[in-house]
Amino acid sequence: MLAGSTMEQRRHYAVRMLQKAGVLSDDRLADAFSRVRREDFLGPPPWLIQERGGYREAPSHDVATLYEDVLVALDASRGVNNGSPSLHALALHSLSPQAGETVVHAGAGTGYYTAILAELVGAQGRVLAVEYDAVLADRARTCLAGHLNVEVVCGNALEWPKHEADIIYVNFAVDRPAEAWIERLRPGGRLLFPLGVPVFEGRNKGPEYTAMAGFLLVRWEAGGYSARFIEGVSFIWGEGVTPSDWACHTRLRAAFADNWRAVQSLRWKGIPAEDEWYSEPDWGLSTHALAVAAAE
């Protein structure tokens, strides 16, 4: 019988992952990581670990293998993984989920990071996990059965949320924000998603190819939508996501070759500015900060 991880082991892991992410001072996040057993979401050994160039079998069946900063396959045939704990630590710290908030986790996989979100929002909060793949969604329902504040749905996360949410956390790459992610974000809400383009574009790699992207954090503030990239990332391209067009991707690649870390705001609808960092007719990103809202 496989021995499970201990609280002490998970606490040590949480400290290491948060330290690597540069957010060691986030005690609530460290506690949430410590309370969730990663092995419960990854199935039995042998586990496959993704490294540059492909997958390798984990060197041991000891669960300690899972408490490193490794990507563990959920479906190696499609390149779907339970991603880097340190990257997700940075992402969740940036989103700063609070007790009682409503969160949508888009591309939830089997639900490991959903469970951590559920710990962060507490019993009065709610987490909706949306997973496109029916097999993974079924696994997530089983893995998350003990989390009474979580609901799992199988569907296209571009269409969710159906109602307002405080946080939308997206774990697949797209070339534009989905309308539902912006239109159903509450005032003060946060959206984090990988914005990018497919690496193998035009080479008939199918929908499961990887995208090089920037993790874009959007906040709905009094003067509009602030936006900044928190990290450069590599994510699987979203299943069910139809790329906008190749010309759009050429422009987006060119924008990323410029100073992408200078982005400060997002335009949603409205009139494009001439000097936007990236611009489409119905949305764009700017290196200009939001105008300060007038005092009441």
mmCIF file with all atom_site columns, C-alpha atoms in Angstrom, residues 21-228:
data_model
loop_
_atom_site.group_PDB
_atom_site.id
_atom_site.type_symbol
_atom_site.label_atom_id
_atom_site.label_alt_id
_atom_site.label_comp_id
_atom_site.label_asym_id
_atom_site.label_entity_id
_atom_site.label_seq_id
_atom_site.pdbx_PDB_ins_code
_atom_site.Cartn_x
_atom_site.Cartn_y
_atom_site.Cartn_z
_atom_site.occupancy
_atom_site.B_iso_or_equiv
_atom_site.pdbx_formal_charge
_atom_site.auth_seq_id
_atom_site.auth_comp_id
_atom_site.auth_asym_id
_atom_site.auth_atom_id
_atom_site.pdbx_PDB_model_num
ATOM 1   C CA . ALA A 1 21  ? 8.048   31.821 -6.289  1.00 0.00 ? 21  ALA A CA 1
ATOM 2   C CA . GLY A 1 22  ? 9.270   34.758 -4.205  1.00 0.00 ? 22  GLY A CA 1
ATOM 3   C CA . VAL A 1 23  ? 6.119   34.873 -2.053  1.00 0.00 ? 23  VAL A CA 1
ATOM 4   C CA . LEU A 1 24  ? 7.333   33.244 1.157   1.00 0.00 ? 24  LEU A CA 1
ATOM 5   C CA . SER A 1 25  ? 5.483   35.764 3.321   1.00 0.00 ? 25  SER A CA 1
ATOM 6   C CA . ASP A 1 26  ? 2.044   34.475 2.216   1.00 0.00 ? 26  ASP A CA 1
ATOM 7   C CA . ASP A 1 27  ? 1.144   32.374 5.264   1.00 0.00 ? 27  ASP A CA 1
ATOM 8   C CA . ARG A 1 28  ? -2.437  31.680 4.132   1.00 0.00 ? 28  ARG A CA 1
ATOM 9   C CA . LEU A 1 29  ? -1.177  30.242 0.857   1.00 0.00 ? 29  LEU A CA 1
ATOM 10  C CA . ALA A 1 30  ? 1.457   28.134 2.627   1.00 0.00 ? 30  ALA A CA 1
ATOM 11  C CA . ASP A 1 31  ? -1.262  26.730 4.888   1.00 0.00 ? 31  ASP A CA 1
ATOM 12  C CA . ALA A 1 32  ? -3.494  25.918 1.914   1.00 0.00 ? 32  ALA A CA 1
ATOM 13  C CA . PHE A 1 33  ? -0.676  24.080 0.102   1.00 0.00 ? 33  PHE A CA 1
ATOM 14  C CA . SER A 1 34  ? 0.102   22.173 3.310   1.00 0.00 ? 34  SER A CA 1
ATOM 15  C CA . ARG A 1 35  ? -3.476  20.946 3.770   1.00 0.00 ? 35  ARG A CA 1
ATOM 16  C CA . VAL A 1 36  ? -3.892  19.428 0.284   1.00 0.00 ? 36  VAL A CA 1
ATOM 17  C CA . ARG A 1 37  ? -2.289  16.082 -0.607  1.00 0.00 ? 37  ARG A CA 1
ATOM 18  C CA . ARG A 1 38  ? -0.934  16.248 -4.148  1.00 0.00 ? 38  ARG A CA 1
ATOM 19  C CA . GLU A 1 39  ? -0.842  12.472 -4.492  1.00 0.00 ? 39  GLU A CA 1
ATOM 20  C CA . ASP A 1 40  ? -4.647  12.334 -4.191  1.00 0.00 ? 40  ASP A CA 1
ATOM 21  C CA . PHE A 1 41  ? -4.956  14.043 -7.591  1.00 0.00 ? 41  PHE A CA 1
ATOM 22  C CA . LEU A 1 42  ? -2.325  12.157 -9.604  1.00 0.00 ? 42  LEU A CA 1
ATOM 23  C CA . GLY A 1 43  ? -3.333  8.516  -9.497  1.00 0.00 ? 43  GLY A CA 1
ATOM 24  C CA . PRO A 1 44  ? -1.098  5.597  -8.505  1.00 0.00 ? 44  PRO A CA 1
ATOM 25  C CA . PRO A 1 45  ? 2.568   5.222  -9.500  1.00 0.00 ? 45  PRO A CA 1
ATOM 26  C CA . PRO A 1 46  ? 4.485   4.975  -11.684 1.00 0.00 ? 46  PRO A CA 1
ATOM 27  C CA . TRP A 1 47  ? 4.204   8.711  -12.360 1.00 0.00 ? 47  TRP A CA 1
ATOM 28  C CA . LEU A 1 48  ? 5.512   10.381 -15.475 1.00 0.00 ? 48  LEU A CA 1
ATOM 29  C CA . ILE A 1 49  ? 7.482   13.596 -15.003 1.00 0.00 ? 49  ILE A CA 1
ATOM 30  C CA . GLN A 1 50  ? 7.754   16.058 -17.878 1.00 0.00 ? 50  GLN A CA 1
ATOM 31  C CA . GLU A 1 51  ? 11.158  17.477 -18.602 1.00 0.00 ? 51  GLU A CA 1
ATOM 32  C CA . ARG A 1 52  ? 12.598  19.294 -21.587 1.00 0.00 ? 52  ARG A CA 1
ATOM 33  C CA . GLY A 1 53  ? 12.360  16.875 -24.480 1.00 0.00 ? 53  GLY A CA 1
ATOM 34  C CA . GLY A 1 54  ? 9.624   14.619 -23.104 1.00 0.00 ? 54  GLY A CA 1
ATOM 35  C CA . TYR A 1 55  ? 8.581   12.458 -20.176 1.00 0.00 ? 55  TYR A CA 1
ATOM 36  C CA . ARG A 1 56  ? 10.491  10.144 -17.876 1.00 0.00 ? 56  ARG A CA 1
ATOM 37  C CA . GLU A 1 57  ? 9.246   7.758  -15.239 1.00 0.00 ? 57  GLU A CA 1
ATOM 38  C CA . ALA A 1 58  ? 9.639   9.093  -11.710 1.00 0.00 ? 58  ALA A CA 1
ATOM 39  C CA . PRO A 1 59  ? 12.686  7.449  -10.109 1.00 0.00 ? 59  PRO A CA 1
ATOM 40  C CA . SER A 1 60  ? 10.672  6.226  -7.117  1.00 0.00 ? 60  SER A CA 1
ATOM 41  C CA . HIS A 1 61  ? 7.160   5.266  -6.071  1.00 0.00 ? 61  HIS A CA 1
ATOM 42  C CA . ASP A 1 62  ? 7.663   7.262  -2.885  1.00 0.00 ? 62  ASP A CA 1
ATOM 43  C CA . VAL A 1 63  ? 5.228   10.209 -2.743  1.00 0.00 ? 63  VAL A CA 1
ATOM 44  C CA . ALA A 1 64  ? 8.196   12.421 -1.854  1.00 0.00 ? 64  ALA A CA 1
ATOM 45  C CA . THR A 1 65  ? 8.798   12.450 -5.624  1.00 0.00 ? 65  THR A CA 1
ATOM 46  C CA . LEU A 1 66  ? 5.627   14.517 -6.028  1.00 0.00 ? 66  LEU A CA 1
ATOM 47  C CA . TYR A 1 67  ? 6.707   17.147 -3.521  1.00 0.00 ? 67  TYR A CA 1
ATOM 48  C CA . GLU A 1 68  ? 9.281   18.704 -5.805  1.00 0.00 ? 68  GLU A CA 1
ATOM 49  C CA . ASP A 1 69  ? 8.730   21.433 -8.375  1.00 0.00 ? 69  ASP A CA 1
ATOM 50  C CA . VAL A 1 70  ? 7.850   18.945 -11.120 1.00 0.00 ? 70  VAL A CA 1
ATOM 51  C CA . LEU A 1 71  ? 5.184   18.648 -13.815 1.00 0.00 ? 71  LEU A CA 1
ATOM 52  C CA . VAL A 1 72  ? 3.357   15.323 -13.453 1.00 0.00 ? 72  VAL A CA 1
ATOM 53  C CA . ALA A 1 73  ? 1.439   13.869 -16.396 1.00 0.00 ? 73  ALA A CA 1
ATOM 54  C CA . LEU A 1 74  ? -2.344  13.650 -16.220 1.00 0.00 ? 74  LEU A CA 1
ATOM 55  C CA . ASP A 1 75  ? -2.539  12.580 -19.877 1.00 0.00 ? 75  ASP A CA 1
ATOM 56  C CA . ALA A 1 76  ? 0.931   12.292 -21.400 1.00 0.00 ? 76  ALA A CA 1
ATOM 57  C CA . SER A 1 77  ? -0.457  11.484 -24.858 1.00 0.00 ? 77  SER A CA 1
ATOM 58  C CA . ARG A 1 78  ? -1.834  15.035 -25.053 1.00 0.00 ? 78  ARG A CA 1
ATOM 59  C CA . GLY A 1 79  ? 0.799   16.795 -22.953 1.00 0.00 ? 79  GLY A CA 1
ATOM 60  C CA . VAL A 1 80  ? -1.672  17.541 -20.141 1.00 0.00 ? 80  VAL A CA 1
ATOM 61  C CA . ASN A 1 81  ? 0.051   17.888 -16.772 1.00 0.00 ? 81  ASN A CA 1
ATOM 62  C CA . ASN A 1 82  ? -0.424  18.881 -13.181 1.00 0.00 ? 82  ASN A CA 1
ATOM 63  C CA . GLY A 1 83  ? 1.762   21.949 -13.495 1.00 0.00 ? 83  GLY A CA 1
ATOM 64  C CA . SER A 1 84  ? 4.660   23.504 -11.608 1.00 0.00 ? 84  SER A CA 1
ATOM 65  C CA . PRO A 1 85  ? 3.743   24.103 -7.938  1.00 0.00 ? 85  PRO A CA 1
ATOM 66  C CA . SER A 1 86  ? 6.015   27.154 -7.702  1.00 0.00 ? 86  SER A CA 1
ATOM 67  C CA . LEU A 1 87  ? 4.379   28.773 -10.742 1.00 0.00 ? 87  LEU A CA 1
ATOM 68  C CA . HIS A 1 88  ? 0.898   28.142 -9.336  1.00 0.00 ? 88  HIS A CA 1
ATOM 69  C CA . ALA A 1 89  ? 2.057   29.511 -5.970  1.00 0.00 ? 89  ALA A CA 1
ATOM 70  C CA . LEU A 1 90  ? 3.050   32.758 -7.707  1.00 0.00 ? 90  LEU A CA 1
ATOM 71  C CA . ALA A 1 91  ? -0.262  32.814 -9.595  1.00 0.00 ? 91  ALA A CA 1
ATOM 72  C CA . LEU A 1 92  ? -2.436  32.185 -6.550  1.00 0.00 ? 92  LEU A CA 1
ATOM 73  C CA . HIS A 1 93  ? -0.513  34.757 -4.528  1.00 0.00 ? 93  HIS A CA 1
ATOM 74  C CA . SER A 1 94  ? -1.099  37.296 -7.313  1.00 0.00 ? 94  SER A CA 1
ATOM 75  C CA . LEU A 1 95  ? -4.841  36.538 -7.352  1.00 0.00 ? 95  LEU A CA 1
ATOM 76  C CA . SER A 1 96  ? -5.010  36.742 -3.537  1.00 0.00 ? 96  SER A CA 1
ATOM 77  C CA . PRO A 1 97  ? -8.240  34.726 -3.003  1.00 0.00 ? 97  PRO A CA 1
ATOM 78  C CA . GLN A 1 98  ? -10.079 35.843 0.112   1.00 0.00 ? 98  GLN A CA 1
ATOM 79  C CA . ALA A 1 99  ? -12.492 34.020 2.402   1.00 0.00 ? 99  ALA A CA 1
ATOM 80  C CA . GLY A 1 100 ? -16.020 34.009 0.992   1.00 0.00 ? 100 GLY A CA 1
ATOM 81  C CA . GLU A 1 101 ? -15.084 34.810 -2.607  1.00 0.00 ? 101 GLU A CA 1
ATOM 82  C CA . THR A 1 102 ? -16.361 33.031 -5.711  1.00 0.00 ? 102 THR A CA 1
ATOM 83  C CA . VAL A 1 103 ? -13.664 31.544 -7.958  1.00 0.00 ? 103 VAL A CA 1
ATOM 84  C CA . VAL A 1 104 ? -13.807 29.926 -11.390 1.00 0.00 ? 104 VAL A CA 1
ATOM 85  C CA . HIS A 1 105 ? -10.919 27.564 -12.154 1.00 0.00 ? 105 HIS A CA 1
ATOM 86  C CA . ALA A 1 106 ? -10.860 27.135 -15.931 1.00 0.00 ? 106 ALA A CA 1
ATOM 87  C CA . GLY A 1 107 ? -8.940  24.093 -17.115 1.00 0.00 ? 107 GLY A CA 1
ATOM 88  C CA . ALA A 1 108 ? -8.988  22.424 -13.716 1.00 0.00 ? 108 ALA A CA 1
ATOM 89  C CA . GLY A 1 109 ? -7.544  19.046 -14.723 1.00 0.00 ? 109 GLY A CA 1
ATOM 90  C CA . THR A 1 110 ? -8.065  16.641 -11.837 1.00 0.00 ? 110 THR A CA 1
ATOM 91  C CA . GLY A 1 111 ? -8.446  19.487 -9.342  1.00 0.00 ? 111 GLY A CA 1
ATOM 92  C CA . TYR A 1 112 ? -5.245  19.796 -7.287  1.00 0.00 ? 112 TYR A CA 1
ATOM 93  C CA . TYR A 1 113 ? -5.023  23.578 -7.565  1.00 0.00 ? 113 TYR A CA 1
ATOM 94  C CA . THR A 1 114 ? -8.826  23.754 -7.339  1.00 0.00 ? 114 THR A CA 1
ATOM 95  C CA . ALA A 1 115 ? -8.536  22.171 -3.899  1.00 0.00 ? 115 ALA A CA 1
ATOM 96  C CA . ILE A 1 116 ? -5.963  24.768 -2.835  1.00 0.00 ? 116 ILE A CA 1
ATOM 97  C CA . LEU A 1 117 ? -8.314  27.515 -4.043  1.00 0.00 ? 117 LEU A CA 1
ATOM 98  C CA . ALA A 1 118 ? -11.111 25.909 -2.032  1.00 0.00 ? 118 ALA A CA 1
ATOM 99  C CA . GLU A 1 119 ? -8.946  26.079 1.088   1.00 0.00 ? 119 GLU A CA 1
ATOM 100 C CA . LEU A 1 120 ? -8.224  29.759 0.448   1.00 0.00 ? 120 LEU A CA 1
ATOM 101 C CA . VAL A 1 121 ? -11.859 30.877 0.023   1.00 0.00 ? 121 VAL A CA 1
ATOM 102 C CA . GLY A 1 122 ? -13.067 28.731 2.909   1.00 0.00 ? 122 GLY A CA 1
ATOM 103 C CA . ALA A 1 123 ? -16.444 27.211 3.688   1.00 0.00 ? 123 ALA A CA 1
ATOM 104 C CA . GLN A 1 124 ? -18.291 30.445 2.865   1.00 0.00 ? 124 GLN A CA 1
ATOM 105 C CA . GLY A 1 125 ? -16.617 30.721 -0.544  1.00 0.00 ? 125 GLY A CA 1
ATOM 106 C CA . ARG A 1 126 ? -17.301 28.800 -3.729  1.00 0.00 ? 126 ARG A CA 1
ATOM 107 C CA . VAL A 1 127 ? -15.063 27.318 -6.408  1.00 0.00 ? 127 VAL A CA 1
ATOM 108 C CA . LEU A 1 128 ? -16.372 26.248 -9.800  1.00 0.00 ? 128 LEU A CA 1
ATOM 109 C CA . ALA A 1 129 ? -13.954 23.918 -11.601 1.00 0.00 ? 129 ALA A CA 1
ATOM 110 C CA . VAL A 1 130 ? -14.471 23.798 -15.373 1.00 0.00 ? 130 VAL A CA 1
ATOM 111 C CA . GLU A 1 131 ? -12.738 21.033 -17.336 1.00 0.00 ? 131 GLU A CA 1
ATOM 112 C CA . TYR A 1 132 ? -13.176 20.389 -21.065 1.00 0.00 ? 132 TYR A CA 1
ATOM 113 C CA . ASP A 1 133 ? -12.062 16.742 -21.032 1.00 0.00 ? 133 ASP A CA 1
ATOM 114 C CA . ALA A 1 134 ? -14.785 14.420 -19.725 1.00 0.00 ? 134 ALA A CA 1
ATOM 115 C CA . VAL A 1 135 ? -12.357 11.847 -18.310 1.00 0.00 ? 135 VAL A CA 1
ATOM 116 C CA . LEU A 1 136 ? -10.417 14.468 -16.367 1.00 0.00 ? 136 LEU A CA 1
ATOM 117 C CA . ALA A 1 137 ? -13.648 16.104 -15.199 1.00 0.00 ? 137 ALA A CA 1
ATOM 118 C CA . ASP A 1 138 ? -14.860 12.756 -13.811 1.00 0.00 ? 138 ASP A CA 1
ATOM 119 C CA . ARG A 1 139 ? -11.536 12.266 -12.031 1.00 0.00 ? 139 ARG A CA 1
ATOM 120 C CA . ALA A 1 140 ? -11.795 15.791 -10.599 1.00 0.00 ? 140 ALA A CA 1
ATOM 121 C CA . ARG A 1 141 ? -15.284 15.067 -9.211  1.00 0.00 ? 141 ARG A CA 1
ATOM 122 C CA . THR A 1 142 ? -13.898 12.025 -7.403  1.00 0.00 ? 142 THR A CA 1
ATOM 123 C CA . CYS A 1 143 ? -10.771 13.787 -6.150  1.00 0.00 ? 143 CYS A CA 1
ATOM 124 C CA . LEU A 1 144 ? -12.710 16.845 -4.948  1.00 0.00 ? 144 LEU A CA 1
ATOM 125 C CA . ALA A 1 145 ? -15.640 14.978 -3.378  1.00 0.00 ? 145 ALA A CA 1
ATOM 126 C CA . GLY A 1 146 ? -14.539 15.988 0.111   1.00 0.00 ? 146 GLY A CA 1
ATOM 127 C CA . HIS A 1 147 ? -14.514 19.704 -0.725  1.00 0.00 ? 147 HIS A CA 1
ATOM 128 C CA . LEU A 1 148 ? -18.104 20.789 -0.170  1.00 0.00 ? 148 LEU A CA 1
ATOM 129 C CA . ASN A 1 149 ? -17.505 24.296 -1.555  1.00 0.00 ? 149 ASN A CA 1
ATOM 130 C CA . VAL A 1 150 ? -16.432 22.984 -4.984  1.00 0.00 ? 150 VAL A CA 1
ATOM 131 C CA . GLU A 1 151 ? -18.557 22.182 -8.028  1.00 0.00 ? 151 GLU A CA 1
ATOM 132 C CA . VAL A 1 152 ? -17.067 20.479 -11.106 1.00 0.00 ? 152 VAL A CA 1
ATOM 133 C CA . VAL A 1 153 ? -18.553 20.937 -14.566 1.00 0.00 ? 153 VAL A CA 1
ATOM 134 C CA . CYS A 1 154 ? -17.478 19.459 -17.887 1.00 0.00 ? 154 CYS A CA 1
ATOM 135 C CA . GLY A 1 155 ? -17.589 22.133 -20.561 1.00 0.00 ? 155 GLY A CA 1
ATOM 136 C CA . ASN A 1 156 ? -15.813 24.751 -22.610 1.00 0.00 ? 156 ASN A CA 1
ATOM 137 C CA . ALA A 1 157 ? -14.347 27.229 -20.126 1.00 0.00 ? 157 ALA A CA 1
ATOM 138 C CA . LEU A 1 158 ? -14.529 30.017 -22.719 1.00 0.00 ? 158 LEU A CA 1
ATOM 139 C CA . GLU A 1 159 ? -18.256 30.067 -21.912 1.00 0.00 ? 159 GLU A CA 1
ATOM 140 C CA . TRP A 1 160 ? -17.838 30.299 -18.130 1.00 0.00 ? 160 TRP A CA 1
ATOM 141 C CA . PRO A 1 161 ? -18.631 31.786 -15.702 1.00 0.00 ? 161 PRO A CA 1
ATOM 142 C CA . LYS A 1 162 ? -22.359 32.022 -16.276 1.00 0.00 ? 162 LYS A CA 1
ATOM 143 C CA . HIS A 1 163 ? -22.680 34.359 -13.284 1.00 0.00 ? 163 HIS A CA 1
ATOM 144 C CA . GLU A 1 164 ? -20.432 36.966 -11.698 1.00 0.00 ? 164 GLU A CA 1
ATOM 145 C CA . ALA A 1 165 ? -17.181 35.834 -10.077 1.00 0.00 ? 165 ALA A CA 1
ATOM 146 C CA . ASP A 1 166 ? -14.508 37.461 -7.954  1.00 0.00 ? 166 ASP A CA 1
ATOM 147 C CA . ILE A 1 167 ? -11.651 35.455 -9.479  1.00 0.00 ? 167 ILE A CA 1
ATOM 148 C CA . ILE A 1 168 ? -11.203 33.636 -12.786 1.00 0.00 ? 168 ILE A CA 1
ATOM 149 C CA . TYR A 1 169 ? -8.065  31.499 -12.951 1.00 0.00 ? 169 TYR A CA 1
ATOM 150 C CA . VAL A 1 170 ? -7.307  30.031 -16.388 1.00 0.00 ? 170 VAL A CA 1
ATOM 151 C CA . ASN A 1 171 ? -4.861  27.158 -16.902 1.00 0.00 ? 171 ASN A CA 1
ATOM 152 C CA . PHE A 1 172 ? -4.682  26.970 -20.689 1.00 0.00 ? 172 PHE A CA 1
ATOM 153 C CA . ALA A 1 173 ? -3.357  29.385 -23.286 1.00 0.00 ? 173 ALA A CA 1
ATOM 154 C CA . VAL A 1 174 ? -5.466  31.588 -25.548 1.00 0.00 ? 174 VAL A CA 1
ATOM 155 C CA . ASP A 1 175 ? -4.766  34.470 -27.923 1.00 0.00 ? 175 ASP A CA 1
ATOM 156 C CA . ARG A 1 176 ? -7.425  36.744 -26.417 1.00 0.00 ? 176 ARG A CA 1
ATOM 157 C CA . PRO A 1 177 ? -9.547  36.902 -23.259 1.00 0.00 ? 177 PRO A CA 1
ATOM 158 C CA . ALA A 1 178 ? -12.939 35.216 -23.547 1.00 0.00 ? 178 ALA A CA 1
ATOM 159 C CA . GLU A 1 179 ? -15.874 37.587 -23.344 1.00 0.00 ? 179 GLU A CA 1
ATOM 160 C CA . ALA A 1 180 ? -17.335 35.798 -20.306 1.00 0.00 ? 180 ALA A CA 1
ATOM 161 C CA . TRP A 1 181 ? -14.087 36.255 -18.384 1.00 0.00 ? 181 TRP A CA 1
ATOM 162 C CA . ILE A 1 182 ? -14.307 40.039 -18.696 1.00 0.00 ? 182 ILE A CA 1
ATOM 163 C CA . GLU A 1 183 ? -18.052 40.625 -18.757 1.00 0.00 ? 183 GLU A CA 1
ATOM 164 C CA . ARG A 1 184 ? -18.764 38.490 -15.662 1.00 0.00 ? 184 ARG A CA 1
ATOM 165 C CA . LEU A 1 185 ? -15.922 39.689 -13.494 1.00 0.00 ? 185 LEU A CA 1
ATOM 166 C CA . ARG A 1 186 ? -17.168 41.538 -10.426 1.00 0.00 ? 186 ARG A CA 1
ATOM 167 C CA . PRO A 1 187 ? -15.907 45.039 -9.596  1.00 0.00 ? 187 PRO A CA 1
ATOM 168 C CA . GLY A 1 188 ? -12.614 44.497 -7.804  1.00 0.00 ? 188 GLY A CA 1
ATOM 169 C CA . GLY A 1 189 ? -12.349 41.061 -9.424  1.00 0.00 ? 189 GLY A CA 1
ATOM 170 C CA . ARG A 1 190 ? -9.204  39.442 -10.790 1.00 0.00 ? 190 ARG A CA 1
ATOM 171 C CA . LEU A 1 191 ? -8.579  37.419 -13.940 1.00 0.00 ? 191 LEU A CA 1
ATOM 172 C CA . LEU A 1 192 ? -5.333  35.541 -14.602 1.00 0.00 ? 192 LEU A CA 1
ATOM 173 C CA . PHE A 1 193 ? -4.779  33.740 -17.894 1.00 0.00 ? 193 PHE A CA 1
ATOM 174 C CA . PRO A 1 194 ? -1.922  32.751 -20.240 1.00 0.00 ? 194 PRO A CA 1
ATOM 175 C CA . LEU A 1 195 ? -1.985  35.026 -23.305 1.00 0.00 ? 195 LEU A CA 1
ATOM 176 C CA . GLY A 1 196 ? 0.126   33.721 -26.158 1.00 0.00 ? 196 GLY A CA 1
ATOM 177 C CA . VAL A 1 197 ? 0.478   31.875 -29.427 1.00 0.00 ? 197 VAL A CA 1
ATOM 178 C CA . PRO A 1 198 ? 1.043   28.197 -30.303 1.00 0.00 ? 198 PRO A CA 1
ATOM 179 C CA . VAL A 1 199 ? 4.653   27.085 -30.680 1.00 0.00 ? 199 VAL A CA 1
ATOM 180 C CA . PHE A 1 200 ? 3.870   24.710 -33.565 1.00 0.00 ? 200 PHE A CA 1
ATOM 181 C CA . GLU A 1 201 ? 1.435   26.955 -35.371 1.00 0.00 ? 201 GLU A CA 1
ATOM 182 C CA . GLY A 1 202 ? 0.586   25.797 -38.881 1.00 0.00 ? 202 GLY A CA 1
ATOM 183 C CA . ARG A 1 203 ? 2.314   22.411 -38.464 1.00 0.00 ? 203 ARG A CA 1
ATOM 184 C CA . ASN A 1 204 ? -0.858  20.350 -37.987 1.00 0.00 ? 204 ASN A CA 1
ATOM 185 C CA . LYS A 1 205 ? -0.144  19.538 -34.364 1.00 0.00 ? 205 LYS A CA 1
ATOM 186 C CA . GLY A 1 206 ? -3.826  19.518 -33.431 1.00 0.00 ? 206 GLY A CA 1
ATOM 187 C CA . PRO A 1 207 ? -5.440  21.263 -30.459 1.00 0.00 ? 207 PRO A CA 1
ATOM 188 C CA . GLU A 1 208 ? -3.081  19.912 -27.809 1.00 0.00 ? 208 GLU A CA 1
ATOM 189 C CA . TYR A 1 209 ? 0.046   21.850 -28.744 1.00 0.00 ? 209 TYR A CA 1
ATOM 190 C CA . THR A 1 210 ? 1.971   24.044 -26.361 1.00 0.00 ? 210 THR A CA 1
ATOM 191 C CA . ALA A 1 211 ? 1.858   27.822 -26.406 1.00 0.00 ? 211 ALA A CA 1
ATOM 192 C CA . MET A 1 212 ? 4.494   30.289 -25.286 1.00 0.00 ? 212 MET A CA 1
ATOM 193 C CA . ALA A 1 213 ? 2.666   32.932 -23.330 1.00 0.00 ? 213 ALA A CA 1
ATOM 194 C CA . GLY A 1 214 ? 2.656   35.561 -20.635 1.00 0.00 ? 214 GLY A CA 1
ATOM 195 C CA . PHE A 1 215 ? 0.575   35.095 -17.488 1.00 0.00 ? 215 PHE A CA 1
ATOM 196 C CA . LEU A 1 216 ? -1.634  38.199 -17.661 1.00 0.00 ? 216 LEU A CA 1
ATOM 197 C CA . LEU A 1 217 ? -3.246  39.473 -14.461 1.00 0.00 ? 217 LEU A CA 1
ATOM 198 C CA . VAL A 1 218 ? -6.280  41.731 -15.019 1.00 0.00 ? 218 VAL A CA 1
ATOM 199 C CA . ARG A 1 219 ? -8.088  43.639 -12.255 1.00 0.00 ? 219 ARG A CA 1
ATOM 200 C CA . TRP A 1 220 ? -11.340 45.534 -12.604 1.00 0.00 ? 220 TRP A CA 1
ATOM 201 C CA . GLU A 1 221 ? -10.644 48.810 -10.849 1.00 0.00 ? 221 GLU A CA 1
ATOM 202 C CA . ALA A 1 222 ? -12.496 52.106 -10.549 1.00 0.00 ? 222 ALA A CA 1
ATOM 203 C CA . GLY A 1 223 ? -10.899 53.537 -13.690 1.00 0.00 ? 223 GLY A CA 1
ATOM 204 C CA . GLY A 1 224 ? -11.126 50.398 -15.842 1.00 0.00 ? 224 GLY A CA 1
ATOM 205 C CA . TYR A 1 225 ? -8.980  47.276 -16.141 1.00 0.00 ? 225 TYR A CA 1
ATOM 206 C CA . SER A 1 226 ? -5.419  47.294 -14.898 1.00 0.00 ? 226 SER A CA 1
ATOM 207 C CA . ALA A 1 227 ? -3.240  44.575 -16.420 1.00 0.00 ? 227 ALA A CA 1
ATOM 208 C CA . ARG A 1 228 ? 0.286   43.277 -15.999 1.00 0.00 ? 228 ARG A CA 1
#
